[in-house]
Coordinates of C-alpha atoms and ligand atoms in Angstrom, one line a residue:
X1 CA 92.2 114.0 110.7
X2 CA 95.4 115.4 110.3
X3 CA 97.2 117.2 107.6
X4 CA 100.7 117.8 106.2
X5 CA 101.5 121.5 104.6
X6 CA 104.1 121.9 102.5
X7 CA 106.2 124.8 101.1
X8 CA 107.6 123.6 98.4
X9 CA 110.8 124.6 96.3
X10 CA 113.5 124.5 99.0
X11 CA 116.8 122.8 98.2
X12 CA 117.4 119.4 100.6
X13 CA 121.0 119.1 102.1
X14 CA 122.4 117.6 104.9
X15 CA 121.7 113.2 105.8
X16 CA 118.6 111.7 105.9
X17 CA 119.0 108.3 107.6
X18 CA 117.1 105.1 105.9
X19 CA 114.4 103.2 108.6
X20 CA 114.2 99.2 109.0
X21 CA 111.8 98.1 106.0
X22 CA 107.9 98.4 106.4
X23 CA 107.1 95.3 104.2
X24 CA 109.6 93.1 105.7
X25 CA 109.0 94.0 109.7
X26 CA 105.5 93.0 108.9
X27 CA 106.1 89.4 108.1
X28 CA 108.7 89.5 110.8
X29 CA 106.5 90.5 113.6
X30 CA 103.9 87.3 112.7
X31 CA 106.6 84.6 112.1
X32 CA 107.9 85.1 115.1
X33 CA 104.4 83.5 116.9
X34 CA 106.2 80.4 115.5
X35 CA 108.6 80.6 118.2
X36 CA 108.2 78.9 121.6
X37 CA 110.6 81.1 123.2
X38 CA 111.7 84.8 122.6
X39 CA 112.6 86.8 119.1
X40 CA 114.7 90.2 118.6
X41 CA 114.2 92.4 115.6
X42 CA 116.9 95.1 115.8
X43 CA 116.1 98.2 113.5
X44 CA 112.0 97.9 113.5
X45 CA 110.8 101.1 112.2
X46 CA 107.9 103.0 114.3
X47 CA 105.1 103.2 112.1
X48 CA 101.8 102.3 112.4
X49 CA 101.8 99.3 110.6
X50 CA 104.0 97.7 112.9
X51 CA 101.8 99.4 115.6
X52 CA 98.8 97.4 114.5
X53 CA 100.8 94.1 114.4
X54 CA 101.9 94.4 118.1
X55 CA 98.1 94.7 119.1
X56 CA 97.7 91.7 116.9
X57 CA 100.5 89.8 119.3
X58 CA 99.3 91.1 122.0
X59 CA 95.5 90.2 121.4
X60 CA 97.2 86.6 121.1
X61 CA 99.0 86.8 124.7
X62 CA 101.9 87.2 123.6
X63 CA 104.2 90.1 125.0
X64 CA 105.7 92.9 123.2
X65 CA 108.6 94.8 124.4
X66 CA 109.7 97.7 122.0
X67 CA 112.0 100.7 122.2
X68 CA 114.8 102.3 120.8
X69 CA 114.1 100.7 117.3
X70 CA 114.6 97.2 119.2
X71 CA 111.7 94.4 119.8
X72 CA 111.2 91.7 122.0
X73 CA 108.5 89.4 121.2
X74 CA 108.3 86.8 124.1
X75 CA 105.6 84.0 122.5
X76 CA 105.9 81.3 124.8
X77 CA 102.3 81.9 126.1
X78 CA 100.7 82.5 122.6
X79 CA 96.9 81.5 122.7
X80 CA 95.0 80.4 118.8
X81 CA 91.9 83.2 118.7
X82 CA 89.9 84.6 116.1
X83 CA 91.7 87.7 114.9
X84 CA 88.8 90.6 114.6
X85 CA 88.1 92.3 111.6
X86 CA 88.5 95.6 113.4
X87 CA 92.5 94.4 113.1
X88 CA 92.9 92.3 110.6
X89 CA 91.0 95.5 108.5
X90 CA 94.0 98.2 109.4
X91 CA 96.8 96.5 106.9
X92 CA 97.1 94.0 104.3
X93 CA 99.8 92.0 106.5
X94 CA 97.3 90.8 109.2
X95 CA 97.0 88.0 106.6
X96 CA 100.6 86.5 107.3
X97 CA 98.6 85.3 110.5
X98 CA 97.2 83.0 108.0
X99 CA 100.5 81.2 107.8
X100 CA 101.9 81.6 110.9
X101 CA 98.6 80.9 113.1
X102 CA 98.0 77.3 110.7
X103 CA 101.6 76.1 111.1
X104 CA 101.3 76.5 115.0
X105 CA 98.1 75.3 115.8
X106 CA 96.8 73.6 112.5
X107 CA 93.9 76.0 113.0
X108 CA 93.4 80.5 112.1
X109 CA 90.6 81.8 112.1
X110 CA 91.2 85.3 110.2
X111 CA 89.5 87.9 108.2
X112 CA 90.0 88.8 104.9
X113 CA 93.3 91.7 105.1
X114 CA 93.0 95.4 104.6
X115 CA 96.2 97.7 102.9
X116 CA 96.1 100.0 100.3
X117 CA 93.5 100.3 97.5
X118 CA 95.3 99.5 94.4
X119 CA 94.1 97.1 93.0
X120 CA 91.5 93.8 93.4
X121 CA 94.6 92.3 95.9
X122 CA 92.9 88.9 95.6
X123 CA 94.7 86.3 98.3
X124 CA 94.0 83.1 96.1
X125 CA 97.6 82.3 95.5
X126 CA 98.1 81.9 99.4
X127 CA 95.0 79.6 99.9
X128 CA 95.9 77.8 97.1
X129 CA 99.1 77.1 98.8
X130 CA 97.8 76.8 102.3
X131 CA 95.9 73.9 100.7
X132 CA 98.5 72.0 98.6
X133 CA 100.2 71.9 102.5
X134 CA 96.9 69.7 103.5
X135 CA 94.6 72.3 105.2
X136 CA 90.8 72.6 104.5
X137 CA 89.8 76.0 103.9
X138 CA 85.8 77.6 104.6
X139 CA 85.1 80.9 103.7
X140 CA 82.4 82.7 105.9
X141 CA 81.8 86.3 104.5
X142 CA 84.7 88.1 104.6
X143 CA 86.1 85.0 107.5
X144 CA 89.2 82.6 106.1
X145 CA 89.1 79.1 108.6
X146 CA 91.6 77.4 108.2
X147 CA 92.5 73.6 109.3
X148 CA 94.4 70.7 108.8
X149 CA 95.4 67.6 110.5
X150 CA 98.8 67.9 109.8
X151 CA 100.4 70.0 107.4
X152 CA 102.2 67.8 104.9
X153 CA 105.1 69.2 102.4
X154 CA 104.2 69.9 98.9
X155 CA 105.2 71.4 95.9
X156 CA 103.7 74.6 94.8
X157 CA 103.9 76.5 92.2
X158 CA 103.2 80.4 92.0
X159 CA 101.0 81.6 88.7
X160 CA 102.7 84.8 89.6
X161 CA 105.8 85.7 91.6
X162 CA 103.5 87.2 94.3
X163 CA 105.3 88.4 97.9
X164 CA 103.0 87.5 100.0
X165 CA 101.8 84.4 99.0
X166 CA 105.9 83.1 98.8
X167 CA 106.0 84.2 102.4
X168 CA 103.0 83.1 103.8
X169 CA 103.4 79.7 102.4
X170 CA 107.1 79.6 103.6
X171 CA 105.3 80.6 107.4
X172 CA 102.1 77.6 107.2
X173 CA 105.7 75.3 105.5
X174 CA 108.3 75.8 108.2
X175 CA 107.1 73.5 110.8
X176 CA 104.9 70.7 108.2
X177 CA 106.1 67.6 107.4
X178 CA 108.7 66.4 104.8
X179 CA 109.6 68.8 102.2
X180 CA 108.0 71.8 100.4
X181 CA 109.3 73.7 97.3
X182 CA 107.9 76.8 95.9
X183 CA 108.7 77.1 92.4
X184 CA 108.3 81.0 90.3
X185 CA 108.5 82.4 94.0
X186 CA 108.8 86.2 94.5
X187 CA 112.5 87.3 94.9
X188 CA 112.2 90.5 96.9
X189 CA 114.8 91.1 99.3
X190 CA 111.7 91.1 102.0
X191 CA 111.5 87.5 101.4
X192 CA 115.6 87.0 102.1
X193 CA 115.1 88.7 105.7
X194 CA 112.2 86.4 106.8
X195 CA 113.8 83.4 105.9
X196 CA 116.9 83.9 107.7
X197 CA 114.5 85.2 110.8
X198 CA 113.2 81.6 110.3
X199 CA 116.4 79.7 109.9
X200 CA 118.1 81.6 112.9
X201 CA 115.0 80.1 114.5
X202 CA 115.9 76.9 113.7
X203 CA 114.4 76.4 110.2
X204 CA 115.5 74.9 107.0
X205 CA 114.9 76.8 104.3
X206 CA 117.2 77.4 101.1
X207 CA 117.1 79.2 97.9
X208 CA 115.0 82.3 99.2
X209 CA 115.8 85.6 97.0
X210 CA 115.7 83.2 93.8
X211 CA 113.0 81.7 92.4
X212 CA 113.1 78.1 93.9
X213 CA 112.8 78.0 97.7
X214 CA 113.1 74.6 99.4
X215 CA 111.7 74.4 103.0
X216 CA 112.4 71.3 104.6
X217 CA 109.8 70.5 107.7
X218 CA 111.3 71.5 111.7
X219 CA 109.2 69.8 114.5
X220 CA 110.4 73.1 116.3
X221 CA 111.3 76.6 116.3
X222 CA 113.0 78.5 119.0
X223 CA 114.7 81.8 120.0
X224 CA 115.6 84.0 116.8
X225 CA 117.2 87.2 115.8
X226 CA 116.8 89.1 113.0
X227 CA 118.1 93.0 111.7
X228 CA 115.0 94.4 109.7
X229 CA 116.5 95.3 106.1
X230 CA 116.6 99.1 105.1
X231 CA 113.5 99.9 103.5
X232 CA 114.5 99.8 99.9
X233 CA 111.0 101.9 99.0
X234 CA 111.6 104.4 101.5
X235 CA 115.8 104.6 100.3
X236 CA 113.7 105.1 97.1
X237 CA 111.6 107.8 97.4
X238 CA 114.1 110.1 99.4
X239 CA 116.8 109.5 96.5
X240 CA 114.0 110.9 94.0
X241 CA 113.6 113.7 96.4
X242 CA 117.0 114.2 95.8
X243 CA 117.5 114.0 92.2
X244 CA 114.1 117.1 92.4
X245 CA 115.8 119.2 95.1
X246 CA 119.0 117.9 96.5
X247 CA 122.0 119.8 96.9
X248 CA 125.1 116.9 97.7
X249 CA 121.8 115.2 100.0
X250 CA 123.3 112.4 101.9
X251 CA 121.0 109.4 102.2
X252 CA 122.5 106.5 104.5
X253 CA 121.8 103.1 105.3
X254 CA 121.0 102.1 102.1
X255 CA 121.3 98.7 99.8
X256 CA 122.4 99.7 96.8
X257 CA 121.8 96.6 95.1
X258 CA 118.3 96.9 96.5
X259 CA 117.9 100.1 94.4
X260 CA 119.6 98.8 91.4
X261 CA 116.7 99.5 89.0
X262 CA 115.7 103.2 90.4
X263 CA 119.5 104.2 89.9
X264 CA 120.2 103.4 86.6
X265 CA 116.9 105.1 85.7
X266 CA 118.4 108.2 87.5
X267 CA 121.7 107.7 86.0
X268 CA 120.0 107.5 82.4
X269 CA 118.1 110.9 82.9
X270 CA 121.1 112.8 83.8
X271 CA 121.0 113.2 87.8
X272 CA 124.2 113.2 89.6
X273 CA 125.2 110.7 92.2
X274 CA 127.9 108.7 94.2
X275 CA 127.1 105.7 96.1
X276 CA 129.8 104.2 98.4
X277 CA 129.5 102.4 101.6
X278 CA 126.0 102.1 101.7
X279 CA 125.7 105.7 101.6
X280 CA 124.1 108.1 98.8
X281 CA 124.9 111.7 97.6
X282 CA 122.9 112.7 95.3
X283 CA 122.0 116.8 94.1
X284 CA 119.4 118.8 91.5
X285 CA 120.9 118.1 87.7
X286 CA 120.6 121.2 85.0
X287 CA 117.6 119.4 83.5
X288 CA 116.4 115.8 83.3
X289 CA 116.0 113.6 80.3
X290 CA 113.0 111.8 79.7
X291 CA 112.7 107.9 79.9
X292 CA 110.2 105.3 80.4
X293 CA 109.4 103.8 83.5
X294 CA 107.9 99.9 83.3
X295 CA 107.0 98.4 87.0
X296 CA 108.0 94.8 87.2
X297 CA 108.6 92.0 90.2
X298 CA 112.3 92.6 92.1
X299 CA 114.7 92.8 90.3
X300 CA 112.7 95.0 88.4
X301 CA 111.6 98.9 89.1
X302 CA 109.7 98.3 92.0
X303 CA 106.0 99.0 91.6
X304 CA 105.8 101.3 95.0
X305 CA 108.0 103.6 93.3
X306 CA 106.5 103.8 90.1
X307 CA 104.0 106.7 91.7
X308 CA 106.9 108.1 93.2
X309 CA 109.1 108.7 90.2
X310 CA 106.2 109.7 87.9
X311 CA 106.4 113.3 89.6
X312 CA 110.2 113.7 89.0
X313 CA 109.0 112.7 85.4
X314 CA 107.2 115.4 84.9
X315 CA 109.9 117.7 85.3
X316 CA 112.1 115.8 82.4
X317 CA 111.7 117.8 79.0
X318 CA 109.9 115.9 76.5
X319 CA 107.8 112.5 76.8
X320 CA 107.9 110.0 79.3
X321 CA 106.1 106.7 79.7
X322 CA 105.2 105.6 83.2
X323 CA 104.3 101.9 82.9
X324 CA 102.4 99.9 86.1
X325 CA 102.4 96.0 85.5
X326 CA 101.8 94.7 88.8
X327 CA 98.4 96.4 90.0
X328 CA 95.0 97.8 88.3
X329 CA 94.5 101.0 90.1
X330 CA 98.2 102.4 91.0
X331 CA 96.6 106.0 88.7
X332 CA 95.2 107.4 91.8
X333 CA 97.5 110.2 92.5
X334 CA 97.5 111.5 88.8
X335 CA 94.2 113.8 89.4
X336 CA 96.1 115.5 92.2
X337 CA 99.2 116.0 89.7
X338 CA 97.1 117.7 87.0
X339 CA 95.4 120.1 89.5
X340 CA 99.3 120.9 90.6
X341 CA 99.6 121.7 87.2
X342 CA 101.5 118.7 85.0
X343 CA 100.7 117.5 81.6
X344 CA 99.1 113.8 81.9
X345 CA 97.3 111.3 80.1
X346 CA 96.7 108.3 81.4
X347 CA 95.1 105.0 79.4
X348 CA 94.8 102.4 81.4
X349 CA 97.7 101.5 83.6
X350 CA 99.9 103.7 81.3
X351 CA 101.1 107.2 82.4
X352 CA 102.2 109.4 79.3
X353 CA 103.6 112.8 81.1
X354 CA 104.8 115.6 78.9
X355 CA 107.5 117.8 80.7
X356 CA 108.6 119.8 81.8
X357 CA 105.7 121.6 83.6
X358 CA 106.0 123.9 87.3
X359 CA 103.2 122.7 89.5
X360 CA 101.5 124.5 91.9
X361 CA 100.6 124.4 95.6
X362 CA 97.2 122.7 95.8
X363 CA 95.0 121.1 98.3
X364 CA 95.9 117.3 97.5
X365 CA 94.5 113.6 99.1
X366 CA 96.7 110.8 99.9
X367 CA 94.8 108.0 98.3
X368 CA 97.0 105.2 99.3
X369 CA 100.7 105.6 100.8
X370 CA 102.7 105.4 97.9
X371 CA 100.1 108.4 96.1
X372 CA 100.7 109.9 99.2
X373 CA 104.6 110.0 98.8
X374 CA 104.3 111.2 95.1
X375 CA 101.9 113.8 96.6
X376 CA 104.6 114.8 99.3
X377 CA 107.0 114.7 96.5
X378 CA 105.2 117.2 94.3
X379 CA 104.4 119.8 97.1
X380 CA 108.1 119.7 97.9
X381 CA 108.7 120.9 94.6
X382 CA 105.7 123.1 93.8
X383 CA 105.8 127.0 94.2
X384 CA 103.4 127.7 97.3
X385 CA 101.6 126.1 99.5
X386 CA 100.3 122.4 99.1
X387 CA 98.1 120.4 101.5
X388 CA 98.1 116.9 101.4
X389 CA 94.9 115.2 103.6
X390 CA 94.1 111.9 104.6
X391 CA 97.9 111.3 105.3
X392 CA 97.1 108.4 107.7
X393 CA 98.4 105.9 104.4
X394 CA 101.5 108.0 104.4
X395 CA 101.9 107.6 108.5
X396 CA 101.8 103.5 107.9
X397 CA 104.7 103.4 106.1
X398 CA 107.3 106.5 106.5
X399 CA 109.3 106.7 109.9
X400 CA 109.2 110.5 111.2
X401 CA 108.5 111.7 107.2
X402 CA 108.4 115.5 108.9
X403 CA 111.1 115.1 111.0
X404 CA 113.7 113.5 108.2
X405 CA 112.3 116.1 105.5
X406 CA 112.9 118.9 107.8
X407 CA 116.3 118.1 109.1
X408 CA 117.0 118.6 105.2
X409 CA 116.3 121.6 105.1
X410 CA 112.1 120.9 104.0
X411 CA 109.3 123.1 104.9
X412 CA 107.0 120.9 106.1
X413 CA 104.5 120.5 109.2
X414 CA 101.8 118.0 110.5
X415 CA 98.1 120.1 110.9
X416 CA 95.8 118.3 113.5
X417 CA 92.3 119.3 112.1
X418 CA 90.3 117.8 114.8
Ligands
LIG501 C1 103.6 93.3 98.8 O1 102.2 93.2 98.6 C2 103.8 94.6 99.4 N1 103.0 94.6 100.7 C3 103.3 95.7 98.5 O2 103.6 96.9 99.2 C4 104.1 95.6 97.2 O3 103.5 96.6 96.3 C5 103.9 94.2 96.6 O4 104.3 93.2 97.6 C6 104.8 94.0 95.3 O5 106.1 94.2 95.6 C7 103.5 94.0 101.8 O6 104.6 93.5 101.8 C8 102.6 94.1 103.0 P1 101.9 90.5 95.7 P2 101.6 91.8 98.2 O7 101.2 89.4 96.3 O8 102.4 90.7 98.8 C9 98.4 89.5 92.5 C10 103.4 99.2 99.6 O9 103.1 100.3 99.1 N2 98.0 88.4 93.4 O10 103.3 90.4 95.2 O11 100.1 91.8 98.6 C11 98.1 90.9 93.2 O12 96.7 91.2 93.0 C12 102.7 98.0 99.1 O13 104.2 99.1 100.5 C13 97.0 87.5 93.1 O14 96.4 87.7 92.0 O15 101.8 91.8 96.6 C14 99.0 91.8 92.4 O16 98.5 92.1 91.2 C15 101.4 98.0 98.6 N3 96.7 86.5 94.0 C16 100.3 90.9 92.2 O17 99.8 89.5 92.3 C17 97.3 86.4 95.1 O18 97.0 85.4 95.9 C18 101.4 91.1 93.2 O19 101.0 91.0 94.5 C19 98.4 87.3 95.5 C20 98.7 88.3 94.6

């Protein structure tokens, strides 16, 4: 079990240098099993998501080469086999196997995904799709089999502009026959970074990053190279820690239009910021506004942010209103932010926090990985000492958290308690 410990309330200069993107590297690492050569990701971020994937690969024979942020995924040998629940278990993304697996052998075999507990995360969307496409779907328990003859194109439309299921059904699409459009498909710039992965592969897919995407049917894919995206949620949270303790903080690599949304909600409570060149400066305002915060689908304010910025919230003076619309359970951190101290009420999916309050160093729990960033957030800022436990969520999706927050002048450690 490890730990992180945090002394909070020191000020954050200096760069902090965005990683490749955690949700898009982990649709990358499955599509590329639709390749019957070789695929290059450049700027893969080492976390332990993408740590599970490559034992994923590698369970399937295929052979992983990674270092220095670059990886090699040589698929030519790559065998169909049940993927265990063991793996499948450790993230949501084993289920872009789903996809991938069908489209190359017409047959998966694959339990039902883990990830983080925020919600019922039904995958109903995705099998709905999978079987528009022509495959016949059994469910065993917790087992998804999946097969089909041939995989014929279809149209398919999305009861809800849902990430996963757009990519997934873009994955068991690629390779069918004849033409498939999804229609109300998730825009997320994730989805824009598979798709040309899959056309640099040889694939013919248009529209992806609006809501129509056409995929017309390849008979095959070969070698395919791809730069992972900066992670827009991880550009996100360090530009909140920013606006909370930043003095001129640097924050590179970053998308702006990616962070659009988070920006402008900044902007409107008063924090000051330059952005130029992909690069962000951003320091500590006099005092923060309040405003309210409504989660929606890209472009909207990204729902893995929404427990993120509801710390800095409570350090705005007056009322604000932190909205989630995209899961049930995305409330779990706001416990932890009461013991610290802030003034909460939450009804439902709503958040109404009354600032501004000083928290308190307190022994916290990480009870998924965006919680856990909003926990890291608040001990940064608290006076004394905060312990955060079961950081493992926070691990599978922030590249060297300790090391970036340190360089920036943060107090922070990691505590083996084993
Ligand atoms: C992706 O999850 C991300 N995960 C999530 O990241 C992110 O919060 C989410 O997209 C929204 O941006 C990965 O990319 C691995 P959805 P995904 O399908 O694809 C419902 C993080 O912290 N739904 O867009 O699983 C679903 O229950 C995380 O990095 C169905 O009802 O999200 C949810 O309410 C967590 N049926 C909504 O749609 C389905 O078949 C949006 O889910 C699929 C989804």
């Amino acid at each position: 079990m490890k730990q992180l410990i945090i002394n909070g309330n020191k000020e954050l200069t200096g760069e902090i240098k965005i990683s490749g993107a955690k949700n898009s590297v982990v649709a990358l690492i499955p599509a590329a099993i639709l390749s019957d050569e070789e695929v290059t990701l450049y700027n893969v971020p080492n976390i332990s998501d993408t740590n599970a994937l490559i034992d994923i690969i590698e369970l399937l024979n295929g052979k992983v080469d990674y270092k220095n942020e670059t990886m090699k995924i040589d698929t030519s040998k790559i065998e169909n086999k049940v993927v265990p629940e063991a793996l499948s278990k450790k993230l949501r993304a084993s289920y872009y196997f789903m996809g991938a697996l069908l489209s190359k052998f017409k047959y998966a075999e694959i339990y039902f995904p883990g990830g983080c507990n925020i919600g019922s995360r039904p995958i109903d969307f995705h099998i709905n799709g999978f079987k528009k496409l022509g495959a016949e779907v059994t469910i065993e328990g917790n087992k998804y089999i999946f097969k089909a003859n041939k995989l014929k194109g279809a149209r398919i439309y999305l009861d809800f502009a849902s990430v996963g299921a757009t990519i997934n059904i873009m994955l068991a699409a690629v390779k069918a026959e004849g033409t498939t459009y999804i229609s109300n498909a998730a825009k997320e710039p994730e989805i824009v970074n598979i798709a040309t992965l899959l056309n640099n592969m040889g694939a013919k897919i248009t529209g992806a990053g609006t809501s129509e995407i056409k995929i017309e049917g390849v008979k095959k894919l070969g070698k395919g190279v791809v730069d992972v995206i900066p992670d827009r949620i991880e550009a996100g949270t360090y530009t909140i820690i920013g606006a909370l303790l930043g003095k001129k903080l640097k924050i590179s690599g970053i998308i702006e239009d990616h962070i659009d949304a988070l920006l402008s909600k900044l902007k409107e409570m008063g924090v000051p910021m330059e952005v130029n060149n992909g690069e962000l400066i951003i320091s500590k305002p006099e005092e923060y506004k309040a405003i309210n915060v409504k989660t929606l689908v890209f472009p909207g304010f990204a729902t893995d942010l929404g427990q993120p910025m509801s710390v800095l919230l409570t350090q705005a003076n007056g009322m604000s209103i932190f909205e989630e619309t995209i899961y049930e359970n995305r409330m779990g951190h706001i416990k932890y932010l009461q013991k610290m101290g802030a003034n909460i009420r939450v009804n439902d999916r709503t958040a109404i926090i009354v600032g501004k309050t000083s928290l308190t160093g307190e022994e916290v729990t990480a009870t998924d990985l965006r919680a856990g960033a909003a926990m890291v957030i608040a001990g940064l800022i608290a006076k004394g000492t905060t312990i955060v436990n079961e950081i493992d969520h926070i691990l599978r999706g922030y590249e060297n958290i300790v090391e970036k927050l340190t360089g920036a002048g943060a107090k922070i450690s990691i505590k083996d308690t084993e």
